[in-house]
Tab-separated table of C-alpha atoms in Angstrom:
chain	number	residue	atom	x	y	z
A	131	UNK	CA	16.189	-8.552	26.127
A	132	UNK	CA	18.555	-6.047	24.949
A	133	UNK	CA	20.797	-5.185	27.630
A	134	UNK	CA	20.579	-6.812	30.774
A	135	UNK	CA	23.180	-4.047	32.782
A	136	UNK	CA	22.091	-1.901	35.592
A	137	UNK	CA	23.059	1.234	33.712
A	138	UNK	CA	21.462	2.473	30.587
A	139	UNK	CA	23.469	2.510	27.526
A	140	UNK	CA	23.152	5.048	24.213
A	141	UNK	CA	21.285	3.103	21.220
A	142	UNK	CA	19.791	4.080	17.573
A	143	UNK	CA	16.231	3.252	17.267
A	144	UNK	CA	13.777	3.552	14.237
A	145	UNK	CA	11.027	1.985	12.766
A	146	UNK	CA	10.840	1.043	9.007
A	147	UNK	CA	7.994	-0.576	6.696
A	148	UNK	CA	9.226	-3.231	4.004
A	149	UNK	CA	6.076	-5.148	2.015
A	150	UNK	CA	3.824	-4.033	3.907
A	151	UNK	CA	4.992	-5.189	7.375
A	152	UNK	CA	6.235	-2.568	10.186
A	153	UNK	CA	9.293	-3.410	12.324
A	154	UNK	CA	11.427	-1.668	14.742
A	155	UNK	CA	15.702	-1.691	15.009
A	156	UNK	CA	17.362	-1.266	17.681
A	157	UNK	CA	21.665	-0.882	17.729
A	158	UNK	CA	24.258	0.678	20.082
A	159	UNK	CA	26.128	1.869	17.490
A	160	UNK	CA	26.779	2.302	13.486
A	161	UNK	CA	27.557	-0.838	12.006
A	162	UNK	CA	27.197	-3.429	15.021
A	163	UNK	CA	24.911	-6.065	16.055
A	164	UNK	CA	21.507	-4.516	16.045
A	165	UNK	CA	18.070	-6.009	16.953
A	166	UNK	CA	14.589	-5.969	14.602
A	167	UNK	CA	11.113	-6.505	16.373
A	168	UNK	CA	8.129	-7.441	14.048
A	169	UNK	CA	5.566	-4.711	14.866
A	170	UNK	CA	3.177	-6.337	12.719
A	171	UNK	CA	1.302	-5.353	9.681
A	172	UNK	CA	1.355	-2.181	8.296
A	173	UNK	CA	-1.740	-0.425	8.387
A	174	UNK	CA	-1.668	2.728	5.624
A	175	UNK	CA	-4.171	4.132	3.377
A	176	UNK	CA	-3.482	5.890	0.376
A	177	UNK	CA	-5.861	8.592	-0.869
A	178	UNK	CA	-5.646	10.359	-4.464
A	179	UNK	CA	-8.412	13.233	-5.296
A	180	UNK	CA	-8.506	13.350	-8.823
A	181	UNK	CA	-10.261	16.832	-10.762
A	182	UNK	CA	-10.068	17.748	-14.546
A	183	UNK	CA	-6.831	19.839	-15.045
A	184	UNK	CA	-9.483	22.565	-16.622
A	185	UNK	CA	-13.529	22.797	-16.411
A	186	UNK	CA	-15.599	25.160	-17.626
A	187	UNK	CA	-18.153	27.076	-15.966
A	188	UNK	CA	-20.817	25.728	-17.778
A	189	UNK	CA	-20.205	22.070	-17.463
A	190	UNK	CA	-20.510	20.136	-14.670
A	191	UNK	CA	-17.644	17.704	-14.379
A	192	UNK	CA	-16.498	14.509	-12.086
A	193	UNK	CA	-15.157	14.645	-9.148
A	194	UNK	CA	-13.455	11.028	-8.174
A	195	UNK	CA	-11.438	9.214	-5.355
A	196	UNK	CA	-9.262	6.504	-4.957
A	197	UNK	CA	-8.831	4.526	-1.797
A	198	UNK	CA	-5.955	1.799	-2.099
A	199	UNK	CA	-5.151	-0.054	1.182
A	200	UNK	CA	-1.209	0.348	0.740
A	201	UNK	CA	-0.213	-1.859	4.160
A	202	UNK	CA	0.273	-5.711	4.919
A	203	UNK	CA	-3.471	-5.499	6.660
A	204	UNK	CA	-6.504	-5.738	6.077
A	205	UNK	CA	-8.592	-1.782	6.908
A	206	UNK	CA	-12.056	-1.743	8.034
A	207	UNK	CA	-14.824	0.785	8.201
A	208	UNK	CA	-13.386	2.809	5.717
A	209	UNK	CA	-14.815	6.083	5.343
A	210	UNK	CA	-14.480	8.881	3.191
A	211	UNK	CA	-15.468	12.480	3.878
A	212	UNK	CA	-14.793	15.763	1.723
A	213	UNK	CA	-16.856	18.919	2.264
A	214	UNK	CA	-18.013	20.368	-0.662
A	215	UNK	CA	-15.563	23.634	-1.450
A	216	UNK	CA	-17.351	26.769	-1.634
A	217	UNK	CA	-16.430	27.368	-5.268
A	218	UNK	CA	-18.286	24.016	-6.242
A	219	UNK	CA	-22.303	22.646	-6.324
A	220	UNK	CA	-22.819	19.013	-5.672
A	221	UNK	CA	-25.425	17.825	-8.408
A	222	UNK	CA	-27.356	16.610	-5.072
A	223	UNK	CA	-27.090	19.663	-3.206
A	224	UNK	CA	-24.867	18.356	-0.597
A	225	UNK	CA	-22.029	20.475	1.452
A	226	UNK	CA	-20.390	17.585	2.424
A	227	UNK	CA	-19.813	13.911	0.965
A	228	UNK	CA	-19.201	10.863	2.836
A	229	UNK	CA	-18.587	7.207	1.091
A	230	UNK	CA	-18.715	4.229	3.276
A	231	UNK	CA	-15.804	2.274	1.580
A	232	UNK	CA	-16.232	-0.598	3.790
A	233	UNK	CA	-13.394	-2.923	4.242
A	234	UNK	CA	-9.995	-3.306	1.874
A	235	UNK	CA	-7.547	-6.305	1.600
A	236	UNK	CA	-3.523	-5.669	1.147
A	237	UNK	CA	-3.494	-3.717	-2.057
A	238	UNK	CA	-6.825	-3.371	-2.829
A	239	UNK	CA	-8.426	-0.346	-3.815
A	240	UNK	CA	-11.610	1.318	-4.575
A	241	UNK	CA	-12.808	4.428	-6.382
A	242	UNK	CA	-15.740	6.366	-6.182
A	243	UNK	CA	-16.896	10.150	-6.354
A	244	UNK	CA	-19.688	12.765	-6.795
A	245	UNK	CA	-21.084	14.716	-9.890
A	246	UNK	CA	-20.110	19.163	-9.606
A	247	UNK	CA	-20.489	22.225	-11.013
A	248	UNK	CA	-18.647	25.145	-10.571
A	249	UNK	CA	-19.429	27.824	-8.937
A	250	UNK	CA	-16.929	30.801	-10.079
A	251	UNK	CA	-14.356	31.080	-12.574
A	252	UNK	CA	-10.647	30.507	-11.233
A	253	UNK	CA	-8.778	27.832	-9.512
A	254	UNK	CA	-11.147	25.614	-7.762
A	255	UNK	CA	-9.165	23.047	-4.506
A	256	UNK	CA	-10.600	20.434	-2.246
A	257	UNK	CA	-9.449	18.368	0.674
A	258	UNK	CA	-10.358	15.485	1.552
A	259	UNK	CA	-9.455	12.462	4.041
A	260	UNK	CA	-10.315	8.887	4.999
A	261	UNK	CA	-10.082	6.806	7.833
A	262	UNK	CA	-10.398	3.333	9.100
A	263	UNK	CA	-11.098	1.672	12.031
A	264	UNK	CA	-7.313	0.316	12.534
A	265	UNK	CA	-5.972	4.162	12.768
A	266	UNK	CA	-4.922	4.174	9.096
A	267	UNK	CA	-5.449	7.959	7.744
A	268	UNK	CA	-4.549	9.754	4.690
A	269	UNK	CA	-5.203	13.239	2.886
A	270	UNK	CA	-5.537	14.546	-0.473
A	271	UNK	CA	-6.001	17.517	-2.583
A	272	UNK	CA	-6.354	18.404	-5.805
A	273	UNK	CA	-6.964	21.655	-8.039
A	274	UNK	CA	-9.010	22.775	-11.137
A	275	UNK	CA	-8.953	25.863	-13.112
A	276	UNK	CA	-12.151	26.965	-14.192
A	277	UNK	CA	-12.708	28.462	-17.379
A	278	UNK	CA	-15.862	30.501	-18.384
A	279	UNK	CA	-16.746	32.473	-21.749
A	280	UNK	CA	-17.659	35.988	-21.286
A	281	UNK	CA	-20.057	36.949	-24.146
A	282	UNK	CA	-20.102	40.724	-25.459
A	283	UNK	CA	-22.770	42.193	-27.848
A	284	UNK	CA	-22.348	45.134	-30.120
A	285	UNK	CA	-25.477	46.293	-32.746
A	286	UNK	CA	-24.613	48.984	-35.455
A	287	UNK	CA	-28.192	50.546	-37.028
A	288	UNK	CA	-28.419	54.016	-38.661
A	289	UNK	CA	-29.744	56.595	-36.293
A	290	UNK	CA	-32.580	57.377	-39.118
A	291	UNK	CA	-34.121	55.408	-42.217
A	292	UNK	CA	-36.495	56.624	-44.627
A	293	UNK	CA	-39.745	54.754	-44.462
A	294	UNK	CA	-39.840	51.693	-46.890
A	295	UNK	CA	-35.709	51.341	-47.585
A	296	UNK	CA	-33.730	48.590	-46.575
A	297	UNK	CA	-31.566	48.954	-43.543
A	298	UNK	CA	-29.238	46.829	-42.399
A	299	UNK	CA	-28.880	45.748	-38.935
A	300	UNK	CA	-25.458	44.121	-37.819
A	301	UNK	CA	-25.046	42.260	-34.535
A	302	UNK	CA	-21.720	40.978	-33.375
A	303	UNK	CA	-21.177	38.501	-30.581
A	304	UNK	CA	-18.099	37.864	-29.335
A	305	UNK	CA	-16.773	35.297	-26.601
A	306	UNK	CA	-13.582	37.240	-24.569
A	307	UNK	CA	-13.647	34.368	-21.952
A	308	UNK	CA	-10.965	31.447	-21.871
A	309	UNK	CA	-13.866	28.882	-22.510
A	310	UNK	CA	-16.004	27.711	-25.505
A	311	UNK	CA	-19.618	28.529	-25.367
A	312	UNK	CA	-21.290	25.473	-27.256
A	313	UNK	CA	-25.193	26.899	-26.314
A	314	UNK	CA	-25.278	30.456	-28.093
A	315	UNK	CA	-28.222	31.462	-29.353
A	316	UNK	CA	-28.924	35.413	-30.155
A	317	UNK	CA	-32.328	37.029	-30.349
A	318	UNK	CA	-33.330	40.645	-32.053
A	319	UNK	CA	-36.317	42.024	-31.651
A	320	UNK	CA	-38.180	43.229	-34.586
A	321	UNK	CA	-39.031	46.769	-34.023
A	322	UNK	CA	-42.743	47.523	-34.398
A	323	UNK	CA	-43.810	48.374	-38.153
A	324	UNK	CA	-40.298	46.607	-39.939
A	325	UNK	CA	-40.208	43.593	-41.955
A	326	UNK	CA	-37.372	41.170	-42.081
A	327	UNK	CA	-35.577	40.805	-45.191
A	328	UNK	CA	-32.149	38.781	-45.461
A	329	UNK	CA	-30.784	37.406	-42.885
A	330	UNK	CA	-27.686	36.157	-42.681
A	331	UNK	CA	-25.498	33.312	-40.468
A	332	UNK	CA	-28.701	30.964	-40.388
A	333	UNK	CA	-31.528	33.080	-38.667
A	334	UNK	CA	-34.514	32.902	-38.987
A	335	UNK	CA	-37.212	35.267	-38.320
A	336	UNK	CA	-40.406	34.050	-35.836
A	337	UNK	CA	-42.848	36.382	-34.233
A	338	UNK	CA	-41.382	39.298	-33.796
């Protein structure tokens, strides 16, 4: 019992969390008497989304989660849930993803996550959020620039060649994106009645 007048008197009240246990204080004034209930343990989640900084367009990367039970109680039915953004592919084809965490103790936590690929070059942002069955929520997001080489092709060949000289055919390939393509791999055609002579950068001439 606070204050057992008739009348109802002014009071500061707020509620404050300290190791993991909530409370509430209650005092008529600044520096007086004041009065703390024990509201019992704290139930919070804490939720981190965690991206590469950068990923390239032609790699599929990991995209992980970290659950930590961050109150003085223990969370059940945990669960998960992030839809797949637009700009990303889940390697199982999924638009959304939901992990059962199941139940965390005081300061436990738990990480888990799904395989992607982008979709589009430029920055890439999910969302996502967990709940348990005490009330505890949280959200998170996180961002990841895609990068993506752009490949260009030029070919220089004379216009016209005297039957049985040499010519020489130059092909230049050149990567203007802002990632590294590790898979390049360039293919001329022979034209119909030419041989190939030197060839340079490690080719190799096959059927035609």
């Amino acid at each position: 019992v606070l204050w057992a007048g008739k009348n109802p008197i002014n009071a500061y009240e707020f509620e404050f969390a300290s190791k993991g246990w909530k409370y509430r204080c209650v005092t008529p004034k600044v520096c007086a008497n004041f009065f703390v209930e024990d509201l019992g343990p704290l139930r919070a989640v804490k939720l981190v989304r965690n991206v590469p900084p950068t990923a390239s367009l032609c790699e599929p990367f990991d995209v992980t989660f970290e659950v930590r039970n961050v109150g003085g109680g223990t969370l059940t039915q945990v669960q998960l849930r992030e839809t797949v953004p637009a700009c990303l592919s889940a390697a199982n084809g999924a638009s959304a993803m939901t992990f059962d965490v199941g139940t965390l103790q005081p300061g436990e936590a738990r990480v888990v996550g799904y395989r992607a690929r982008a979709l589009s070059a430029g920055p890439c942002a999910g969302l996502a959020d967990v709940t348990s069955a005490e009330g505890a929520v949280a959200q998170a997001t996180s961002r990841v620039t895609v990068q993506a080489p752009v490949l260009t092709l030029a070919c220089t060949a004379p216009n016209e060649v005297l039957a049985g000289r040499p010519i020489d055919v130059c092909v230049a390939v050149r990567n203007e994106g802002d990632a590294a393509e590790p898979k390049a791999t360039l293919f001329v055609p022979v034209p119909v009645g030419a041989v190939t002579g030197k060839v340079s950068e490690g080719g190799r001439a096959t059927d035609g």
